[in-house]
Short mmCIF file of C-alpha atoms in Angstrom, two decimals:
data_model
loop_
_atom_site.label_atom_id
_atom_site.label_comp_id
_atom_site.label_asym_id
_atom_site.label_seq_id
_atom_site.Cartn_x
_atom_site.Cartn_y
_atom_site.Cartn_z
CA UNK G 145 -17.96 17.25 18.02
CA UNK G 146 -15.89 16.25 14.95
CA UNK G 147 -14.54 19.10 13.03
CA UNK G 148 -16.05 17.64 9.87
CA UNK G 149 -19.34 17.94 11.48
CA UNK G 150 -18.91 21.53 12.77
CA UNK G 151 -16.61 21.09 15.71
CA UNK G 152 -13.28 22.50 16.44
CA UNK G 153 -10.23 20.76 14.95
CA UNK G 154 -7.97 18.84 17.34
CA UNK G 155 -4.59 19.81 15.95
CA UNK G 156 -3.61 23.51 16.73
CA UNK G 157 0.01 22.98 17.63
CA UNK G 158 1.33 25.28 14.90
CA UNK G 159 2.86 25.19 11.44
CA UNK G 160 2.91 21.71 10.09
CA UNK G 161 5.52 22.65 7.51
CA UNK G 162 7.93 23.23 10.48
CA UNK G 163 7.53 19.72 11.80
CA UNK G 164 7.55 18.03 8.49
CA UNK G 165 10.24 20.12 6.81
CA UNK G 166 12.77 18.00 4.93
CA UNK G 167 15.45 18.49 4.13
CA UNK G 168 16.52 20.90 6.87
CA UNK G 169 18.92 23.38 5.33
CA UNK G 170 20.81 26.06 7.52
CA UNK G 171 23.44 28.75 7.14
CA UNK G 172 26.02 25.93 7.27
CA UNK G 173 25.12 24.89 3.75
CA UNK G 174 25.00 28.46 2.63
CA UNK G 175 28.59 28.95 4.03
CA UNK G 176 30.19 26.04 2.35
CA UNK G 177 28.69 26.84 -1.07
CA UNK G 178 29.69 30.49 -0.70
CA UNK G 179 33.23 29.34 0.20
CA UNK G 180 33.44 27.28 -3.04
CA UNK G 181 32.36 30.31 -4.96
CA UNK G 182 34.69 32.73 -3.26
CA UNK G 183 37.75 30.31 -3.81
CA UNK G 184 36.86 29.49 -7.54
CA UNK G 185 36.40 25.92 -6.53
CA UNK G 186 33.31 24.91 -8.29
CA UNK G 187 34.85 22.20 -10.47
CA UNK G 188 36.52 19.03 -9.31
CA UNK G 189 38.41 18.75 -12.52
CA UNK G 190 41.57 20.26 -10.85
CA UNK G 191 41.81 17.10 -8.79
CA UNK G 192 42.77 16.75 -5.04
CA UNK G 193 40.54 15.83 -2.04
CA UNK G 194 37.33 17.80 -2.18
CA UNK G 195 33.67 17.54 -1.22
CA UNK G 196 33.00 14.70 -3.74
CA UNK G 197 35.58 12.50 -2.26
CA UNK G 198 34.58 13.39 1.30
CA UNK G 199 30.94 12.49 0.54
CA UNK G 200 31.98 9.19 -0.94
CA UNK G 201 34.06 8.44 2.22
CA UNK G 202 31.10 9.40 4.40
CA UNK G 203 28.69 7.23 2.59
CA UNK G 204 31.07 4.22 2.63
CA UNK G 205 31.54 4.56 6.40
CA UNK G 206 27.93 5.00 7.07
CA UNK G 207 26.53 2.20 4.81
CA UNK G 208 29.57 -0.13 5.67
CA UNK G 209 30.52 -0.49 1.97
CA UNK G 210 34.00 -0.54 0.32
CA UNK G 211 33.21 1.69 -2.60
CA UNK G 212 31.06 4.65 -3.49
CA UNK G 213 30.80 6.92 -6.44
CA UNK G 214 28.94 10.21 -6.37
CA UNK G 215 26.71 10.84 -9.30
CA UNK G 216 24.63 13.74 -10.80
CA UNK G 217 21.32 11.89 -9.93
CA UNK G 218 19.94 8.71 -8.34
CA UNK G 219 18.88 7.67 -11.82
CA UNK G 220 22.48 7.90 -13.22
CA UNK G 221 23.69 5.99 -10.12
CA UNK G 222 21.20 3.25 -10.84
CA UNK G 223 22.47 3.07 -14.44
CA UNK G 224 26.01 2.68 -12.98
CA UNK G 225 24.83 -0.01 -10.69
CA UNK G 226 23.44 -1.98 -13.54
CA UNK G 227 26.43 -1.38 -15.81
CA UNK G 228 28.78 -2.33 -13.02
CA UNK G 229 27.16 -5.91 -12.54
CA UNK G 230 27.44 -6.50 -16.39
CA UNK G 231 24.06 -5.53 -17.67
CA UNK G 232 24.42 -5.04 -21.58
CA UNK G 233 22.10 -4.76 -24.48
CA UNK G 234 19.71 -7.65 -24.93
CA UNK G 235 19.81 -8.70 -21.24
CA UNK G 236 16.66 -8.86 -19.12
CA UNK G 237 16.36 -7.16 -15.73
CA UNK G 238 13.49 -7.99 -13.40
CA UNK G 239 11.91 -5.29 -11.55
CA UNK G 240 8.44 -4.16 -10.27
CA UNK G 241 5.94 -2.23 -12.08
CA UNK G 242 4.54 -0.42 -9.12
CA UNK G 243 7.27 2.12 -8.88
CA UNK G 244 8.52 5.36 -10.33
CA UNK G 245 9.51 5.32 -13.94
CA UNK G 246 13.08 6.37 -13.07
CA UNK G 247 13.69 2.94 -11.64
CA UNK G 248 13.03 1.50 -15.12
CA UNK G 249 14.79 4.10 -17.25
CA UNK G 250 18.35 3.00 -16.29
CA UNK G 251 17.49 -0.62 -17.53
CA UNK G 252 16.51 0.85 -20.85
CA UNK G 253 19.60 3.03 -20.85
CA UNK G 254 21.77 -0.10 -20.63
CA UNK G 255 19.92 -1.45 -23.65
CA UNK G 256 18.31 -4.08 -21.52
CA UNK G 257 14.59 -5.32 -21.36
CA UNK G 258 12.60 -4.57 -18.25
CA UNK G 259 10.56 -7.69 -17.05
CA UNK G 260 7.90 -6.86 -14.57
CA UNK G 261 7.20 -9.15 -11.63
CA UNK G 262 4.40 -8.87 -9.13
CA UNK G 263 4.63 -7.44 -5.57
CA UNK G 264 3.89 -8.98 -2.26
CA UNK G 265 0.55 -7.74 -0.95
CA UNK G 266 1.99 -7.10 2.50
CA UNK G 267 5.11 -5.26 1.69
CA UNK G 268 4.45 -3.89 -1.72
CA UNK G 269 7.92 -5.01 -2.77
CA UNK G 270 8.97 -7.67 -5.15
CA UNK G 271 7.46 -11.18 -4.65
CA UNK G 272 10.29 -13.66 -4.67
CA UNK G 273 8.18 -16.31 -6.14
CA UNK G 274 7.00 -14.30 -9.11
CA UNK G 275 10.64 -13.20 -9.58
CA UNK G 276 11.68 -16.90 -9.95
CA UNK G 277 8.77 -17.42 -12.31
CA UNK G 278 9.98 -14.67 -14.66
CA UNK G 279 13.63 -15.77 -14.90
CA UNK G 280 14.78 -16.78 -18.41
CA UNK G 281 18.10 -17.47 -19.99
CA UNK G 282 18.43 -13.74 -20.79
CA UNK G 283 17.97 -12.54 -17.15
CA UNK G 284 21.13 -10.78 -16.05
CA UNK G 285 19.93 -9.01 -12.85
CA UNK G 286 17.09 -8.30 -10.37
CA UNK G 287 16.45 -4.55 -9.64
CA UNK G 288 15.05 -4.66 -6.08
CA UNK G 289 13.08 -1.63 -4.99
CA UNK G 290 12.87 -1.06 -1.16
CA UNK G 291 9.60 0.88 -0.97
CA UNK G 292 9.42 3.76 1.41
CA UNK G 293 11.02 2.22 4.36
CA UNK G 294 9.83 -1.44 3.66
CA UNK G 295 12.72 -3.70 2.64
CA UNK G 296 12.20 -6.38 0.11
CA UNK G 297 12.70 -9.98 1.14
CA UNK G 298 16.38 -9.95 0.50
CA UNK G 299 17.05 -13.39 2.04
CA UNK G 300 14.80 -15.03 -0.63
CA UNK G 301 15.76 -12.85 -3.36
CA UNK G 302 19.62 -13.22 -2.83
CA UNK G 303 19.04 -17.03 -2.59
CA UNK G 304 17.22 -16.97 -5.88
CA UNK G 305 19.93 -14.90 -7.53
CA UNK G 306 22.68 -17.04 -6.28
CA UNK G 307 20.87 -20.19 -7.44
CA UNK G 308 20.48 -18.82 -10.98
CA UNK G 309 23.68 -16.89 -11.07
CA UNK G 310 22.21 -13.48 -11.68
CA UNK G 311 22.93 -10.20 -9.94
CA UNK G 312 20.98 -8.24 -7.43
CA UNK G 313 20.86 -4.38 -7.66
CA UNK G 314 19.37 -2.44 -4.91
CA UNK G 315 17.19 0.68 -5.61
CA UNK G 316 17.36 2.44 -2.31
CA UNK G 317 16.25 5.86 -3.42
CA UNK G 318 13.34 6.05 -1.08
CA UNK G 319 14.41 3.94 1.99
CA UNK G 320 17.76 5.42 3.05
CA UNK G 321 18.54 4.52 6.55
CA UNK G 322 16.34 1.52 6.81
CA UNK G 323 17.94 -1.60 8.32
CA UNK G 324 17.54 -5.18 7.16
CA UNK G 325 18.49 -7.60 9.94
CA UNK G 326 20.73 -4.80 11.28
CA UNK G 327 22.44 -4.06 8.01
CA UNK G 328 21.82 -0.92 5.97
CA UNK G 329 19.74 -1.33 2.75
CA UNK G 330 22.07 -0.71 -0.11
CA UNK G 331 24.97 -2.71 1.43
CA UNK G 332 23.51 -6.19 0.75
CA UNK G 333 23.06 -6.67 -3.06
CA UNK G 334 25.84 -6.76 -5.60
CA UNK G 335 25.45 -3.00 -6.18
CA UNK G 336 22.99 -0.30 -5.19
CA UNK G 337 22.02 3.41 -5.56
CA UNK G 338 20.71 6.03 -3.33
CA UNK G 339 19.26 9.35 -4.24
CA UNK G 340 20.10 12.83 -2.94
CA UNK G 341 17.27 14.66 -4.60
CA UNK G 342 15.31 17.00 -2.31
CA UNK G 343 12.64 15.25 -0.36
CA UNK G 344 14.68 11.91 -0.12
CA UNK G 345 16.07 10.92 3.20
CA UNK G 346 19.42 11.86 1.95
CA UNK G 347 19.07 15.31 0.29
CA UNK G 348 21.29 17.94 -1.55
CA UNK G 349 18.94 19.25 -4.13
CA UNK G 350 19.98 16.62 -6.72
CA UNK G 351 22.49 13.82 -6.98
CA UNK G 352 22.97 10.13 -6.21
CA UNK G 353 25.65 7.64 -5.03
CA UNK G 354 26.48 4.28 -6.31
CA UNK G 355 27.82 1.67 -3.86
CA UNK G 356 29.26 -1.82 -4.01
CA UNK G 357 31.51 -4.20 -1.98
CA UNK G 358 32.82 -5.82 -5.09
CA UNK G 359 36.06 -4.47 -6.55
CA UNK G 360 35.40 -5.82 -10.00
CA UNK G 361 31.95 -4.27 -10.00
CA UNK G 362 33.47 -0.98 -8.88
CA UNK G 363 36.05 -0.87 -11.49
CA UNK G 364 33.61 -1.69 -14.35
CA UNK G 365 31.24 0.91 -12.97
CA UNK G 366 33.94 3.62 -12.92
CA UNK G 367 34.42 3.32 -16.66
CA UNK G 368 30.90 4.45 -17.25
CA UNK G 369 31.63 8.15 -17.44
CA UNK G 370 34.04 8.70 -14.48
CA UNK G 371 37.15 8.94 -16.56
CA UNK G 372 38.94 11.16 -14.04
CA UNK G 373 39.47 8.22 -11.59
CA UNK G 374 40.41 5.34 -14.00
CA UNK G 375 44.11 6.00 -13.85
CA UNK G 376 44.07 4.93 -10.16
CA UNK G 377 42.22 1.48 -10.56
CA UNK G 378 44.22 -1.45 -9.55
CA UNK G 379 43.28 -3.79 -12.38
CA UNK G 380 45.22 -2.98 -15.48
CA UNK G 381 42.34 -4.16 -17.58
CA UNK G 382 40.04 -1.41 -16.42
CA UNK G 383 43.00 1.11 -15.64
CA UNK G 384 43.93 1.22 -19.33
CA UNK G 385 40.47 2.62 -20.21
CA UNK G 386 41.84 5.94 -18.73
CA UNK G 387 41.57 8.81 -21.10
CA UNK G 388 38.29 7.24 -22.56
CA UNK G 389 35.01 5.92 -20.89
CA UNK G 390 31.95 3.96 -21.99
CA UNK G 391 29.31 6.55 -20.92
CA UNK G 392 28.42 10.10 -20.48
CA UNK G 393 29.85 12.14 -17.63
CA UNK G 394 27.76 11.45 -14.52
CA UNK G 395 30.00 13.04 -11.99
CA UNK G 396 28.09 15.05 -9.21
CA UNK G 397 28.58 18.77 -9.01
CA UNK G 398 31.02 19.90 -6.38
CA UNK G 399 28.43 22.36 -4.79
CA UNK G 400 26.00 19.36 -4.60
CA UNK G 401 28.60 17.25 -2.96
CA UNK G 402 29.45 20.08 -0.33
CA UNK G 403 25.79 20.43 0.47
CA UNK G 404 25.37 16.63 0.82
CA UNK G 405 28.53 16.49 3.11
CA UNK G 406 26.86 19.01 5.59
CA UNK G 407 23.63 16.94 5.42
CA UNK G 408 25.42 13.68 6.09
CA UNK G 409 27.12 15.11 9.17
CA UNK G 410 23.62 15.84 10.79
CA UNK G 411 22.04 12.90 9.17
CA UNK G 412 22.08 10.38 11.98
CA UNK G 413 20.73 12.74 14.59
CA UNK G 414 17.97 13.98 12.33
CA UNK G 415 16.99 10.48 11.23
CA UNK G 416 16.86 9.38 14.85
CA UNK G 417 14.51 12.22 15.66
CA UNK G 418 12.27 11.05 12.74
CA UNK G 419 12.37 7.48 13.98
CA UNK G 420 11.57 8.57 17.61
CA UNK G 421 8.50 10.59 16.38
CA UNK G 422 7.34 7.75 14.08
CA UNK G 423 7.43 5.13 16.89
CA UNK G 424 5.73 7.46 19.47
CA UNK G 425 3.04 8.48 16.94
CA UNK G 426 2.34 4.82 15.80
CA UNK G 427 2.34 3.52 19.33
CA UNK G 428 -0.05 6.23 20.56
CA UNK G 429 -2.49 5.78 17.72
CA UNK G 430 -2.52 1.92 17.95
CA UNK G 431 -3.84 2.29 21.61
CA UNK G 432 -7.09 3.83 20.23
CA UNK G 433 -9.94 1.62 19.49
CA UNK G 434 -10.43 0.83 15.81
CA UNK G 435 -6.73 1.42 14.95
CA UNK G 436 -3.62 -0.48 14.93
CA UNK G 437 -0.05 -0.61 13.30
CA UNK G 438 0.17 -3.50 10.84
CA UNK G 439 2.73 -6.36 11.37
CA UNK G 440 5.83 -6.47 9.37
CA UNK G 441 8.23 -9.32 8.48
CA UNK G 442 10.88 -10.24 11.16
CA UNK G 443 13.65 -8.74 9.06
CA UNK G 444 12.27 -5.19 9.58
CA UNK G 445 13.63 -3.10 12.42
CA UNK G 446 10.22 -1.72 13.69
CA UNK G 447 6.60 -1.95 12.58
CA UNK G 448 6.20 1.78 13.43
CA UNK G 449 8.78 3.06 10.88
CA UNK G 450 6.69 2.45 7.83
CA UNK G 451 4.16 5.27 8.68
CA UNK G 452 1.03 3.09 8.06
CA UNK G 453 -1.84 2.94 10.33
CA UNK G 454 -4.54 0.28 9.89
CA UNK G 455 -8.11 1.08 10.56
CA UNK G 456 -10.72 -1.58 11.47
CA UNK G 457 -14.07 -0.55 9.77
CA UNK G 458 -16.00 -3.08 11.85
CA UNK G 459 -14.91 -1.15 14.97
CA UNK G 460 -15.64 2.23 13.38
CA UNK G 461 -19.17 1.92 12.30
CA UNK G 462 -18.06 0.77 8.59
CA UNK G 463 -16.64 4.06 7.72
CA UNK G 464 -14.59 4.03 4.39
CA UNK G 465 -10.86 4.90 4.05
CA UNK G 466 -11.93 8.01 2.07
CA UNK G 467 -14.47 9.18 4.76
CA UNK G 468 -11.80 8.51 7.50
CA UNK G 469 -9.13 10.58 5.77
CA UNK G 470 -11.68 13.42 4.97
CA UNK G 471 -12.61 13.56 8.73
CA UNK G 472 -8.91 13.38 9.98
CA UNK G 473 -7.92 16.09 7.48
CA UNK G 474 -10.72 18.35 8.89
CA UNK G 475 -9.14 17.72 12.38
CA UNK G 476 -5.89 19.15 11.12
CA UNK G 477 -4.14 15.85 10.66
CA UNK G 478 -2.17 15.30 7.44
CA UNK G 479 -2.94 11.84 6.38
CA UNK G 480 -3.31 10.42 2.94
CA UNK G 481 -4.37 7.22 1.12
CA UNK G 482 -1.50 4.92 0.20
CA UNK G 483 -3.84 2.81 -1.91
CA UNK G 484 -2.56 1.72 -5.37
CA UNK G 485 -5.45 3.52 -6.93
CA UNK G 486 -4.20 6.84 -5.46
CA UNK G 487 -0.55 6.33 -6.58
CA UNK G 488 0.10 8.10 -9.89
CA UNK G 489 2.92 8.30 -12.36
CA UNK G 490 4.17 11.78 -12.41
CA UNK G 491 3.68 14.03 -15.42
CA UNK G 492 0.78 11.94 -16.73
CA UNK G 493 -2.92 12.51 -16.89
CA UNK G 494 -3.43 10.70 -13.50
CA UNK G 495 -2.15 7.29 -14.77
CA UNK G 496 -2.02 4.70 -11.98
CA UNK G 497 1.57 3.75 -11.05
CA UNK G 498 1.69 0.56 -13.01
CA UNK G 499 4.61 0.83 -15.57
CA UNK G 500 3.39 -2.30 -17.54
CA UNK G 501 0.23 -0.36 -18.31
CA UNK G 502 2.09 2.67 -19.55
CA UNK G 503 1.83 3.40 -23.37
CA UNK G 504 5.59 2.89 -23.76
CA UNK G 505 4.95 -0.83 -22.73
CA UNK G 506 1.28 -1.57 -23.22
CA UNK G 507 0.95 0.58 -26.34
CA UNK G 508 -1.87 2.79 -27.72
CA UNK G 509 -3.57 3.66 -30.95
CA UNK G 510 -0.50 5.87 -31.90
CA UNK G 511 2.20 3.08 -31.83
CA UNK G 512 3.96 4.65 -28.75
CA UNK G 513 5.14 1.17 -27.85
CA UNK G 514 7.28 0.96 -30.88
CA UNK G 515 9.64 3.64 -29.72
CA UNK G 516 10.83 1.27 -27.02
CA UNK G 517 12.05 -1.42 -29.51
CA UNK G 518 13.51 1.29 -31.70
CA UNK G 519 15.54 2.59 -28.79
CA UNK G 520 16.64 -0.83 -27.67
CA UNK G 521 17.56 -1.54 -31.30
CA UNK G 522 16.17 -4.94 -31.88
CA UNK G 523 12.93 -6.44 -32.94
CA UNK G 524 13.01 -9.89 -31.53
CA UNK G 525 12.46 -11.35 -29.05
CA UNK G 526 9.98 -8.83 -27.73
CA UNK G 527 8.07 -8.94 -24.42
CA UNK G 528 4.44 -8.64 -25.04
CA UNK G 529 3.56 -6.32 -22.29
CA UNK G 530 -0.22 -6.42 -23.22
CA UNK G 531 -0.24 -9.94 -21.86
CA UNK G 532 1.55 -9.12 -18.63
CA UNK G 533 -0.76 -9.86 -15.63
CA UNK G 534 0.21 -8.59 -12.22
CA UNK G 535 -2.95 -9.17 -9.95
CA UNK G 536 -1.41 -7.67 -6.71
CA UNK G 537 0.04 -4.65 -8.62
CA UNK G 538 -3.20 -4.10 -10.30
CA UNK G 539 -5.38 -4.27 -7.05
CA UNK G 540 -6.46 -0.71 -6.65
CA UNK G 541 -7.31 -0.92 -2.90
CA UNK G 542 -4.05 -2.35 -1.73
CA UNK G 543 -2.85 -1.97 1.05
CA UNK G 544 -6.37 -2.66 2.48
CA UNK G 545 -7.67 -0.35 5.28
CA UNK G 546 -4.32 1.55 5.65
CA UNK G 547 -3.73 5.37 5.84
CA UNK G 548 -0.30 7.01 5.53
CA UNK G 549 1.02 9.14 8.42
CA UNK G 550 3.40 12.12 8.08
CA UNK G 551 6.92 11.90 9.38
CA UNK G 552 7.97 14.66 11.81
CA UNK G 553 11.68 15.81 11.50
CA UNK G 554 11.73 17.85 14.75
CA UNK G 555 10.56 17.03 18.22
CA UNK G 556 6.85 17.01 18.05
CA UNK G 557 5.51 15.77 21.45
CA UNK G 558 2.75 18.14 21.48
CA UNK G 559 1.64 17.67 18.01
CA UNK G 560 1.73 13.83 18.35
CA UNK G 561 -0.66 14.24 21.30
CA UNK G 562 -2.96 16.39 19.35
CA UNK G 563 -2.94 13.73 16.50
CA UNK G 564 -3.88 11.19 19.19
CA UNK G 565 -6.73 13.36 20.22
CA UNK G 566 -8.02 13.57 16.58
CA UNK G 567 -7.95 9.75 16.23
CA UNK G 568 -9.68 9.36 19.55
CA UNK G 569 -12.39 11.74 18.44
CA UNK G 570 -12.90 9.60 15.33
CA UNK G 571 -13.22 6.39 17.46
CA UNK G 572 -15.71 8.11 19.93
CA UNK G 573 -17.82 9.54 17.14
CA UNK G 574 -17.67 6.85 14.48
CA UNK G 575 -21.37 6.33 14.37
CA UNK G 576 -21.90 10.03 13.89
CA UNK G 577 -19.35 10.22 11.20
CA UNK G 578 -20.83 7.24 9.42
CA UNK G 579 -24.30 8.83 9.49
CA UNK G 580 -23.11 12.33 8.79
CA UNK G 581 -24.69 13.74 11.95
CA UNK G 582 -23.15 16.03 14.47
CA UNK G 583 -22.47 13.49 17.24
CA UNK G 584 -20.81 14.30 20.50
#
């Protein structure tokens, strides 16, 4: 009998928090931070090779890029990525609306205007065709968001960018470790940023890293608040900025870098464990009637790494996504809805994650939209965000008939088997679940 109808739950393998814990901190991090305190080495101002430089070297090696600069946050790293490719006041930057606001803040921080393009319904990342439709003579860059393990269509986007001579900045804050045709996301565009905020796949409490393969982009980026390294730049144009800078100090704290270094040394092994669990979980569930793992574009490493399971209502007595999640949760399975209607902007009164509908852009009776143009410092030309229409972004049910699985950070064979039992119970008792009766 289904647990929701009075039966016993299928999942009894133990503490979910143990299997889903991320990041995984140990005494190793405690020791490196304690050592910094004991040796009065909390600041990098004294110079020399230390945790910050070590982290940058590790990131360059792992991502296969030439240059990296550690930052105080992923947001500041994105600001540097935009500044590095030449985004200045009055420029336009195309990005998606279905994203965390902190993707958009660095655009405004550069004095540029966000232009929202729609997303592809299958990937929930920027739609290349709509990008092209939004390009104007003021477009300087495209801010590409790789969304929770799903890469954007970089082949098409890079081709568009090269055709119009605009730059591509990769926001890889929530897809670290994801491959695109065998290359790490964050190593393909003109510049990129990753986040080390806790909960991200690279974690150290806070922090971020800017990356690029372009020496000119790197040197320009370094002048945005990283004054301590300017004296070593090869081009005298940028080197002579030394003693000054064009932005606030965005340097990562030494303790944060030390924690990040430890995390990176274990990262490949821990990421591989997550991937192995994701694949096994997805494969196991997709063998059960009424469930499958959705197809992905050919540039994606594996369909199982996205964490989505598609259910087929016609094979499950017509149950709704909400009813399915309720029943699985009762079985002890931690799943949730990835539907657009259930994705909210943090620190709001439940506002759906659509930035073009936020009062800063769409306005309200209090004139909140005027603040944006005051901050940007010009009155014309303005984007009339009230007229922005993004049909896919605004579809509340996308992705259709999908549920989101958890990712397990430790070997979880027994737990995965119990998850499979729970899904199998749903399939066998779908009619009872739909009717609300006790079933078998």
